[in-house]
CSV table of C-alpha atoms in Angstrom, one decimal:
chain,number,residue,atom,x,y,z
H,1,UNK,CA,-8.9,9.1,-34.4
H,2,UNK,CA,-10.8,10.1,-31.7
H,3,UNK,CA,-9.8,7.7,-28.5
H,4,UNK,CA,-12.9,6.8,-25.6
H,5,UNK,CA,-12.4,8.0,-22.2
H,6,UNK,CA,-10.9,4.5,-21.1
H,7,UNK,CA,-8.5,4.5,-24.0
H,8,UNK,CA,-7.5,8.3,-22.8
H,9,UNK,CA,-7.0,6.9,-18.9
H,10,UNK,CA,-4.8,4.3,-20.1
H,11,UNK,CA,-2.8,6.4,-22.5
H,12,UNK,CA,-2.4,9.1,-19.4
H,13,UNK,CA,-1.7,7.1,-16.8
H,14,UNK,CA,1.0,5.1,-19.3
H,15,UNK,CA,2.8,8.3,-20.6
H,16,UNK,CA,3.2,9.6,-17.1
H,17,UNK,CA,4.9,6.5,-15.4
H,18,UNK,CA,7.0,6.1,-18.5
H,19,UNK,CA,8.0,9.4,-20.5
H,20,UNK,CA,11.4,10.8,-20.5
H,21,UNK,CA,14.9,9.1,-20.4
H,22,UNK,CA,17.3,8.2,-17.2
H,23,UNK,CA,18.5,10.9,-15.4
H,24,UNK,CA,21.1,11.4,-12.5
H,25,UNK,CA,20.1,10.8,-9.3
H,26,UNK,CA,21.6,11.1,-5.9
H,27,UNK,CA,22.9,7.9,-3.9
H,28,UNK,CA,20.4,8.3,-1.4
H,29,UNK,CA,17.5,8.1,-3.8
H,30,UNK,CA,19.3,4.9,-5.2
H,31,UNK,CA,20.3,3.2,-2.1
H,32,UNK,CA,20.0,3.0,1.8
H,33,UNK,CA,22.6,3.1,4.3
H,34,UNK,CA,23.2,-0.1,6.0
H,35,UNK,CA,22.0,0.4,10.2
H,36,UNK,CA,20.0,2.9,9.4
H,37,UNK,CA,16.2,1.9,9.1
H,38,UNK,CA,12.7,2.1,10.8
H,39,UNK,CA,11.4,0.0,13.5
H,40,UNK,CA,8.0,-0.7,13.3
H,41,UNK,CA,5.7,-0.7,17.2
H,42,UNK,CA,2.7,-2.2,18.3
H,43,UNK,CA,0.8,-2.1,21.7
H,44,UNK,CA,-3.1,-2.5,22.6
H,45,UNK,CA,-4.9,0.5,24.3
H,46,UNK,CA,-8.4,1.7,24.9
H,47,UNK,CA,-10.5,4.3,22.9
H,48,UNK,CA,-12.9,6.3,25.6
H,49,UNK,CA,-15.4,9.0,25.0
H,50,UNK,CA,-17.3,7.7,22.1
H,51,UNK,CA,-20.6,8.1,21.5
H,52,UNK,CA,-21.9,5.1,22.0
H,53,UNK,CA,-20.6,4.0,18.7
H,54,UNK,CA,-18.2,1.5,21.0
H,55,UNK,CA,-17.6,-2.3,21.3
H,56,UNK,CA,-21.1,-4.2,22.3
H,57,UNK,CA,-19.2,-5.6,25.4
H,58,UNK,CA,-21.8,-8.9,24.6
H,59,UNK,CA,-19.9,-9.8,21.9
H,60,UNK,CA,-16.2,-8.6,22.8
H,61,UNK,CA,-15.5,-9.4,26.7
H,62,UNK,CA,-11.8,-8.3,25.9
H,63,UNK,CA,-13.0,-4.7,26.3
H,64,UNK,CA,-14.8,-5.3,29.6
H,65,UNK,CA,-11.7,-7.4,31.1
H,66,UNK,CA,-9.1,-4.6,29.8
H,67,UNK,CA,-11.8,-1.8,31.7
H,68,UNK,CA,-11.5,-3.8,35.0
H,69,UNK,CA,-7.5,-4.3,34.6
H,70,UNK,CA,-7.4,-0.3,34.0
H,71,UNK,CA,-9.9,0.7,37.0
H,72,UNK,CA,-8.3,-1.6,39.1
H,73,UNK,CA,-4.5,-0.8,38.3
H,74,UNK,CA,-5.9,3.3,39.2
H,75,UNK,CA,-7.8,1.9,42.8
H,76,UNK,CA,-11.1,1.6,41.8
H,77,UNK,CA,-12.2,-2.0,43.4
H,78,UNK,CA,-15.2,-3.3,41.3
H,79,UNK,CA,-17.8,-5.4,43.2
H,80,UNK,CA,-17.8,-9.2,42.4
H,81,UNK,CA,-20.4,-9.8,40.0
H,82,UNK,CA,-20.8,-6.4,38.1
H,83,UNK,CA,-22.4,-7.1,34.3
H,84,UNK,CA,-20.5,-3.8,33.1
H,85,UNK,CA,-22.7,-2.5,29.8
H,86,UNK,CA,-20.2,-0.2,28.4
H,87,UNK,CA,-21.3,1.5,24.6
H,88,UNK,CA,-18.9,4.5,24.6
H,89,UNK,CA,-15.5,2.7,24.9
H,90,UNK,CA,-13.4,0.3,22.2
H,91,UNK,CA,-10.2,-2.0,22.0
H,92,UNK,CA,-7.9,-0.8,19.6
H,93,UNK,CA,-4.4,-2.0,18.6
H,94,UNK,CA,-1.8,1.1,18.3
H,95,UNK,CA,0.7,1.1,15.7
H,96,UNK,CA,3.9,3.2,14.8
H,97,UNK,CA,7.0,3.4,13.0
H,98,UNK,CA,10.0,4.5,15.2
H,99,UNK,CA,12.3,6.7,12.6
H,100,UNK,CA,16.0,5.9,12.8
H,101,UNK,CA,18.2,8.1,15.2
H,102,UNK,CA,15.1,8.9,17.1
H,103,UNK,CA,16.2,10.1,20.7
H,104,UNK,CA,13.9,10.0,24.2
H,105,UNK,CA,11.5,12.9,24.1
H,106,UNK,CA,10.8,12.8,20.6
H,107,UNK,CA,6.9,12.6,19.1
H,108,UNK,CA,6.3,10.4,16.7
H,109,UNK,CA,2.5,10.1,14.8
H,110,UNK,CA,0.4,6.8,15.6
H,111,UNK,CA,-2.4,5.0,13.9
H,112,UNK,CA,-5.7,3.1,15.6
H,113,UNK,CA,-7.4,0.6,14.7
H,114,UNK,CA,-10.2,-0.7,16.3
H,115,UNK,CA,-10.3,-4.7,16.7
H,116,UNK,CA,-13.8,-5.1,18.4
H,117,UNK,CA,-16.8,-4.1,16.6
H,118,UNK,CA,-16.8,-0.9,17.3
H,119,UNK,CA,-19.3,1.7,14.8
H,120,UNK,CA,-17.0,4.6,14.8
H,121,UNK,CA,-13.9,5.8,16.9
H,122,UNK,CA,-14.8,9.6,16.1
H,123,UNK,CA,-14.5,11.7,19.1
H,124,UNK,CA,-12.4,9.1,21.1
H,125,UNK,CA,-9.7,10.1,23.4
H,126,UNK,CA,-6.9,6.7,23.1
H,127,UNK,CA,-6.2,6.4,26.8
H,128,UNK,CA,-2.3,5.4,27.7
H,129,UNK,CA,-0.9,3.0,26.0
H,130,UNK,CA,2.9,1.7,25.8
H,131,UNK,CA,3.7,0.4,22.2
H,132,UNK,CA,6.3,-2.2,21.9
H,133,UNK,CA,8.9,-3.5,19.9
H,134,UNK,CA,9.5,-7.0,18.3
H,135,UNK,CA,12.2,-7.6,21.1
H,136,UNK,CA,8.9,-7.4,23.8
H,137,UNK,CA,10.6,-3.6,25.2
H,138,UNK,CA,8.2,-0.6,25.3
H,139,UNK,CA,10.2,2.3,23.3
H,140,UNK,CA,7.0,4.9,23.1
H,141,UNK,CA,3.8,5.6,25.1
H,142,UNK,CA,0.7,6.6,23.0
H,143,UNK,CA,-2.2,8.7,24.1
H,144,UNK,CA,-4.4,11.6,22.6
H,145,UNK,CA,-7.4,12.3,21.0
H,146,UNK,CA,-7.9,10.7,17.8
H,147,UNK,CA,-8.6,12.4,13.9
H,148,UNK,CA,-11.1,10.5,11.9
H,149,UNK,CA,-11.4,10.9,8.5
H,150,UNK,CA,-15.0,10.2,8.0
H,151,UNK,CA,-18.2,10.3,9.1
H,152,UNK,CA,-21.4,8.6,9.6
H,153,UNK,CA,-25.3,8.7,10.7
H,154,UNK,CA,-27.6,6.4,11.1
H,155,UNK,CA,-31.5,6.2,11.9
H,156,UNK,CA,-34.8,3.9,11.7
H,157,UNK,CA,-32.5,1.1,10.4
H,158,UNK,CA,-30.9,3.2,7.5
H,159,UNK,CA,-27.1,4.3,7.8
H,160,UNK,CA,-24.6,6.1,5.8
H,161,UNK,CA,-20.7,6.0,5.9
H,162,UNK,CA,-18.6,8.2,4.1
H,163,UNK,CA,-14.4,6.8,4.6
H,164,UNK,CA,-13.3,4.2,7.4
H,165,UNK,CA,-14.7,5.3,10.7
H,166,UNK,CA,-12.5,2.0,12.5
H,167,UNK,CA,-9.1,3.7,12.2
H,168,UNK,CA,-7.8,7.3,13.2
H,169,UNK,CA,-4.7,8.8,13.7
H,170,UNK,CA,-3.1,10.6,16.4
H,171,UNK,CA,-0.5,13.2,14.9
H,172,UNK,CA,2.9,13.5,17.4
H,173,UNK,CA,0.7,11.1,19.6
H,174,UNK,CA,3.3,9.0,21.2
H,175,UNK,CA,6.9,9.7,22.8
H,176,UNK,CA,9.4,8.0,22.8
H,177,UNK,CA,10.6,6.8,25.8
H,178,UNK,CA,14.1,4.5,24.4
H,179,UNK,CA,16.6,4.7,21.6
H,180,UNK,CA,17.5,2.1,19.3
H,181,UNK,CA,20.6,1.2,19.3
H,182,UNK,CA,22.8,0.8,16.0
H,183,UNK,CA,23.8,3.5,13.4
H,184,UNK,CA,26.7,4.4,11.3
H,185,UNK,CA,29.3,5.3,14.1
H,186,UNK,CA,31.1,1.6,14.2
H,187,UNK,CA,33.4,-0.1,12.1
H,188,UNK,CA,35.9,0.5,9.7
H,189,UNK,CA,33.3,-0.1,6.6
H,190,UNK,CA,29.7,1.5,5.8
H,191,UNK,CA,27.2,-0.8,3.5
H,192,UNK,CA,25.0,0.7,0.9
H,193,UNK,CA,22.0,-1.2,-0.3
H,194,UNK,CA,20.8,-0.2,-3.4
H,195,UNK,CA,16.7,-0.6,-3.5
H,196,UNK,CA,16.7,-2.4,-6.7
H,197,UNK,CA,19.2,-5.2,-7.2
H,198,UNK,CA,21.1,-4.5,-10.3
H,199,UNK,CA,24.7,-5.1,-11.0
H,200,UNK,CA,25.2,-2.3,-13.6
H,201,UNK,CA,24.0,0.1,-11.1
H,202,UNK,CA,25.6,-0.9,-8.1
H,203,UNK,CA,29.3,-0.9,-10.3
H,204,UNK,CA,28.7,2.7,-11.4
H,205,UNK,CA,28.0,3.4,-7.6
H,206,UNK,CA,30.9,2.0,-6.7
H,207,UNK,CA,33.0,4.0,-9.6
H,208,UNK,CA,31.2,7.2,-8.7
H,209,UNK,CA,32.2,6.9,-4.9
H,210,UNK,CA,35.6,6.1,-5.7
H,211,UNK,CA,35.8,9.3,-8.2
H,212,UNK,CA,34.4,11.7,-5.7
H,213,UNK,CA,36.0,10.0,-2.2
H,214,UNK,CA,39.3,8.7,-3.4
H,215,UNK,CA,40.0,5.6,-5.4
H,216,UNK,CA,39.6,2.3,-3.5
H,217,UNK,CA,36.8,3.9,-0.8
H,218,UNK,CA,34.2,1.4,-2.0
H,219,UNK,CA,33.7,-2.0,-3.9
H,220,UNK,CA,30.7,-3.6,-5.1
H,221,UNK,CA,30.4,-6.9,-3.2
H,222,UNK,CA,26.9,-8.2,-5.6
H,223,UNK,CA,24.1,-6.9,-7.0
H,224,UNK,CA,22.5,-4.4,-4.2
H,225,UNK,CA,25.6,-4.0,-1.5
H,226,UNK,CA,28.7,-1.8,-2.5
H,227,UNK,CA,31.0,-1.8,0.8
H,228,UNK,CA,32.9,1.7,1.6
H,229,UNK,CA,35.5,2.8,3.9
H,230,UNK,CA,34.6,5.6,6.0
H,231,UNK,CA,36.2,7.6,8.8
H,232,UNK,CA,36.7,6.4,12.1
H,233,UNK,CA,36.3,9.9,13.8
H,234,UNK,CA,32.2,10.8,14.1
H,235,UNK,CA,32.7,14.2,13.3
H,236,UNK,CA,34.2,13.0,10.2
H,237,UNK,CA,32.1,10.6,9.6
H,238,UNK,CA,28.9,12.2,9.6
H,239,UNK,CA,30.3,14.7,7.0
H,240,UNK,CA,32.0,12.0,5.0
H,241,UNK,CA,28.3,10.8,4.7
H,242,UNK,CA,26.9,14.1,3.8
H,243,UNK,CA,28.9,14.4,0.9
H,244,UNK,CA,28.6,10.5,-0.3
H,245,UNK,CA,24.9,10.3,-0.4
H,246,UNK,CA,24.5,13.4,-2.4
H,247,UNK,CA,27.0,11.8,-5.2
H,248,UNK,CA,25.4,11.7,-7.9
H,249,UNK,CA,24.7,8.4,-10.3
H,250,UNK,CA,23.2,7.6,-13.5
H,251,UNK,CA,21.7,4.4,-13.0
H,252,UNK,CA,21.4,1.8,-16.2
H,253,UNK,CA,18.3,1.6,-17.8
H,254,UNK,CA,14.9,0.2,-16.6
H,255,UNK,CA,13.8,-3.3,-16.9
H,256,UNK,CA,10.7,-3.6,-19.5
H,257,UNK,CA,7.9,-4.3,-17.2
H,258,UNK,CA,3.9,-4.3,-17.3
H,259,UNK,CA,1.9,-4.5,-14.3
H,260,UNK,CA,-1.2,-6.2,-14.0
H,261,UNK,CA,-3.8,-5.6,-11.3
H,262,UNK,CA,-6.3,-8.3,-11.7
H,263,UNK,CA,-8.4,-7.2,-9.0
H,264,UNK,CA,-9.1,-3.5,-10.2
H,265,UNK,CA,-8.3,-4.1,-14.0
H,266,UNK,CA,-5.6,-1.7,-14.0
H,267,UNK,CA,-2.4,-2.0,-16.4
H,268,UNK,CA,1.1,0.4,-15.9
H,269,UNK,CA,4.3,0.0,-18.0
H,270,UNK,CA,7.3,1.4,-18.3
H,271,UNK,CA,8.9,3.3,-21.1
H,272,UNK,CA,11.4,0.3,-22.2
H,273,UNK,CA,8.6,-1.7,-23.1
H,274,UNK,CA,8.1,-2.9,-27.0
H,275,UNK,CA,6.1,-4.8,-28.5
H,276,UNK,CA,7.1,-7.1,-31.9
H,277,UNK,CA,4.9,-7.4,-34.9
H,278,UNK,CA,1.4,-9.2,-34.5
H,279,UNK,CA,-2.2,-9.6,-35.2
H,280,UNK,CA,-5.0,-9.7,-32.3
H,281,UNK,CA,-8.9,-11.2,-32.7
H,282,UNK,CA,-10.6,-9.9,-30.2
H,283,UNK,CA,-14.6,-10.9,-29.0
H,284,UNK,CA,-16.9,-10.3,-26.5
H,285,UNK,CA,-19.7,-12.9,-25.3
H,286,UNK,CA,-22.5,-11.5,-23.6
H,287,UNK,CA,-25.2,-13.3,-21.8
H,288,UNK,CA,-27.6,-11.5,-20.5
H,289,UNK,CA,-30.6,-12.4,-17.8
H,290,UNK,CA,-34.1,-10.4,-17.2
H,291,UNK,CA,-36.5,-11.4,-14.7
H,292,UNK,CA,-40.4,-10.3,-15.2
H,293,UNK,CA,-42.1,-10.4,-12.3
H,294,UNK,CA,-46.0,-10.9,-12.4
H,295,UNK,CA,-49.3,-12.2,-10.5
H,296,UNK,CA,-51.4,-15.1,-11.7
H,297,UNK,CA,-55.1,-13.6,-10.9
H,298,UNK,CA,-57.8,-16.3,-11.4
H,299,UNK,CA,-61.1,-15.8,-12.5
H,300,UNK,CA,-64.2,-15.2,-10.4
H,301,UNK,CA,-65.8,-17.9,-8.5
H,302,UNK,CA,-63.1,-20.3,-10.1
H,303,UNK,CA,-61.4,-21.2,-6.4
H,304,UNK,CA,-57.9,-20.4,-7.2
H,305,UNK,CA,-55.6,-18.2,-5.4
H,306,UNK,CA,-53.3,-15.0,-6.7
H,307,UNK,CA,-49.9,-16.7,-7.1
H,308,UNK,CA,-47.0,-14.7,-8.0
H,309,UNK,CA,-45.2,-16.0,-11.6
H,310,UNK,CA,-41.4,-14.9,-12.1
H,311,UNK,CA,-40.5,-15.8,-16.1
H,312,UNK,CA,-37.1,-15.4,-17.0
H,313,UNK,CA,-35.4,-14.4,-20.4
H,314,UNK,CA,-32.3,-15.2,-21.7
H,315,UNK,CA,-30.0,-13.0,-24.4
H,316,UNK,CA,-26.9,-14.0,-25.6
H,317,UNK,CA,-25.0,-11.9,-27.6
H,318,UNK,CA,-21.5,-12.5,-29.6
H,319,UNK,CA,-19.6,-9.7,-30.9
H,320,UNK,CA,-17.7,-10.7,-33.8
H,321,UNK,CA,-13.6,-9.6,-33.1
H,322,UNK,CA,-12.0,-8.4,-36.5
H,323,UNK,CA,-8.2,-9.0,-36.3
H,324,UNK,CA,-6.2,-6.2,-36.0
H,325,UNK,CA,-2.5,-5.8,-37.1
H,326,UNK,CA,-0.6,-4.9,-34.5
H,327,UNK,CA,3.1,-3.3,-36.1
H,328,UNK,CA,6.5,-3.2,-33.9
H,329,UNK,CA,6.7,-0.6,-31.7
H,330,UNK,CA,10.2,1.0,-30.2
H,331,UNK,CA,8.9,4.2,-28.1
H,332,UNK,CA,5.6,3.6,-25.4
H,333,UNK,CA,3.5,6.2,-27.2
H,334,UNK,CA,3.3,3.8,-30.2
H,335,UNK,CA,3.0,1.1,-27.8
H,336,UNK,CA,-0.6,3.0,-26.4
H,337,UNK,CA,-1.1,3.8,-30.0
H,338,UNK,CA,-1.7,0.0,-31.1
H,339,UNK,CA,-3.4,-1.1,-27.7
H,340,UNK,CA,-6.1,1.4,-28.0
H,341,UNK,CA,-6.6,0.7,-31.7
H,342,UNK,CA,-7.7,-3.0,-30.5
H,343,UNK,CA,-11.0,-1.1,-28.6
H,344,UNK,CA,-10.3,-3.2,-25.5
H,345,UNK,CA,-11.5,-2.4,-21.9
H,346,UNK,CA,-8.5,-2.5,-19.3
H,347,UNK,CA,-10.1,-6.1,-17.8
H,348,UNK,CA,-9.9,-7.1,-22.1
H,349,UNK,CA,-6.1,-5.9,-21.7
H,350,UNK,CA,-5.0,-8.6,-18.8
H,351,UNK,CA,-5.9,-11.7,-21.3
H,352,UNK,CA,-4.6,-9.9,-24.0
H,353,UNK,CA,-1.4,-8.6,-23.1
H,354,UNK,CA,-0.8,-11.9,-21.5
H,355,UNK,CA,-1.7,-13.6,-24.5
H,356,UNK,CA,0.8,-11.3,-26.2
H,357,UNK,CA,3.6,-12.6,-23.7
H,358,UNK,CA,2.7,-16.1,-24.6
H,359,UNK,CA,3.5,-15.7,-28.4
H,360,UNK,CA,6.2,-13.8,-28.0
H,361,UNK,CA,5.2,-10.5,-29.0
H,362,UNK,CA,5.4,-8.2,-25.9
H,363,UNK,CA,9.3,-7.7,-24.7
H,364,UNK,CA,8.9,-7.0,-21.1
H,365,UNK,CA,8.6,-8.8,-18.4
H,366,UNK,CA,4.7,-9.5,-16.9
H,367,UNK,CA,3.7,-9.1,-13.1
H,368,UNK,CA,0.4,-9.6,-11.9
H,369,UNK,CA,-0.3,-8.4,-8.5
């Protein structure tokens, strides 16, 4: 049978999220350590040397007030009443994510994003700018000359954009300028927090760190936290942790799960999904409607004017659904077998496989995002 290219793009992207069986894996592809995380920094900076593709100061005062604060903060005195018309600068919020353990000194990438209605940042230099944490502290300063990826041109009214022109990043464009404190170095106990809450998983963590660390180390507390003793010394410890997270742990099997996106029509499931015996009608109504536009011309010497006349035509058009037999499927390439006998589109495949759900016949669980 030969499958249509939508029925091949369903059966790809399917087989690749869900082929093969569970493997080992490492404890620190499985879990996290407790104390050590990201930290996530935001600050408000401007965007200078653009040309004139900046804020229209008109309609965004913020960017005029933020000039003066700058100019006057460096010693330039404006006079009273100067209507600044500024087309080459922009406001932009700065955003970052401060990696555990970082240390003073350290460069750390930032992303811009223009909250004005600036055309473009390409070409902009992002002038100092201290980004803060949710605490109100300033732990990096950002500045640099941004990378957009994109480009544009306009002319005579006509435009073309090719990407997002409103955000660029600056690569190692902020240092950091404070530490944040926390880590592994205190206490008697480590936490490990597995990133999916299971408790078949988080026992043969527990098991596995006791077989390679010395019975008793750890103990699963619930579902995603398995608590284990670690050194005091922080020599010791760090290489007490070196060895742990490279333990390795075959985790129980998946959950049977389909996702649904309803906005972009795509469908993903994993390899534990079945399906139970069942037949599927499947129609499509179409309703279709053409506009002819033509002019009325009246005759000579009758008075009348040329009028335009718009007639409309409407089509409907039912597709009779045959029912297809659907039989019980155990592995996911007989699962992509029977969905793309039924000939549906992806968008066809939300109401169905929810329909499916309903009556019992698909065993996984259904997400729609």
């Amino acid at each position: 049978m030969t499958l249509s290219r939508t029925a091949r793009l369903i059966a790809c992207v399917l087989l690749i999220s869900g082929s093969g069986a569970v493997y080992a894996q490492k404890i620190k592809e499985l879990a996290s350590i407790g104390g050590v995380r990201s930290n996530q920094l935001i600050g408000y900076g401007l965007v200078v040397g653009l040309d004139g593709s900046g804020d229209q100061t008109t309609q965004t005062p913020f960017t005029v007030q933020s000039v003066v604060n700058m100019l006057t903060q460096l010693g330039v005195n404006m006079p009273p009443g100067t209507n600044l018309q500024l087309k080459n600068v922009a406001a932009v919020t700065v955003t970052a994510s401060l990696p555990a353990f970082s240390r003073p000194g350290q460069n750390i990438d930032v992303t811009v994003s223009s909250i004005g209605n600036a055309k473009s940042l390409r070409g902009g230099t992002l002038l100092m700018s201290p980004l803060k944490g949710a605490d109100g502290q300033i732990y990096a300063v950002a500045q640099g000359n941004l990378v957009v990826a994109g480009a544009g041109a306009s002319a005579a009214g006509s435009s073309t954009t090719v990407n997002q022109l409103a955000v660029g990043r600056i690569p190692n464009g902020a240092t950091v300028e404070r530490e944040v404190p926390g880590g592994v170095g205190q206490g008697d106990f480590i936490t490990l927090s597995l990133n999916d809450a299971d408790f078949s998983t988080a026992s043969k963590v527990a098991q596995a760190v006791n077989t390679g660390m010395g019975a008793t180390t750890a103990r699963a507390l619930d579902a995603r936290t398995i608590q284990v003793k670690a050194p005091q010394d922080p020599d010791a410890r760090v290489s007490f942790m070196a060895k742990l997270e490279n333990l390795t742990v075959t985790p129980s099997d998946v959950t049977a799960k389909v996702i649904i996106n309803a906005r972009t029509g795509s469908v993903v499931m994993n390899k534990a999904v079945t399906l139970e015996p069942c037949a599927i009608s499947h129609g499509n109504l179409t309703v279709t409607i053409s506009a002819k536009n033509e002019v009325s011309q009246p005759n000579a010497l009758s008075g009348g004017k040329t009028k335009p006349v718009q007639n409309a035509t409407v089509d409907i058009k039912a597709e009779k659904g045959g029912v297809t037999a659907v039989p019980k499927s155990a592995s996911l390439n007989e699962v992509v077998r029977a969905l793309n006998q039924i000939g549906a589109t992806p968008q066809d495949l939300l109401a169905i496989l929810q329909a499916m759900k309903s009556a019992g016949a698909l065993q996984a669980e259904l997400e729609v995002i």
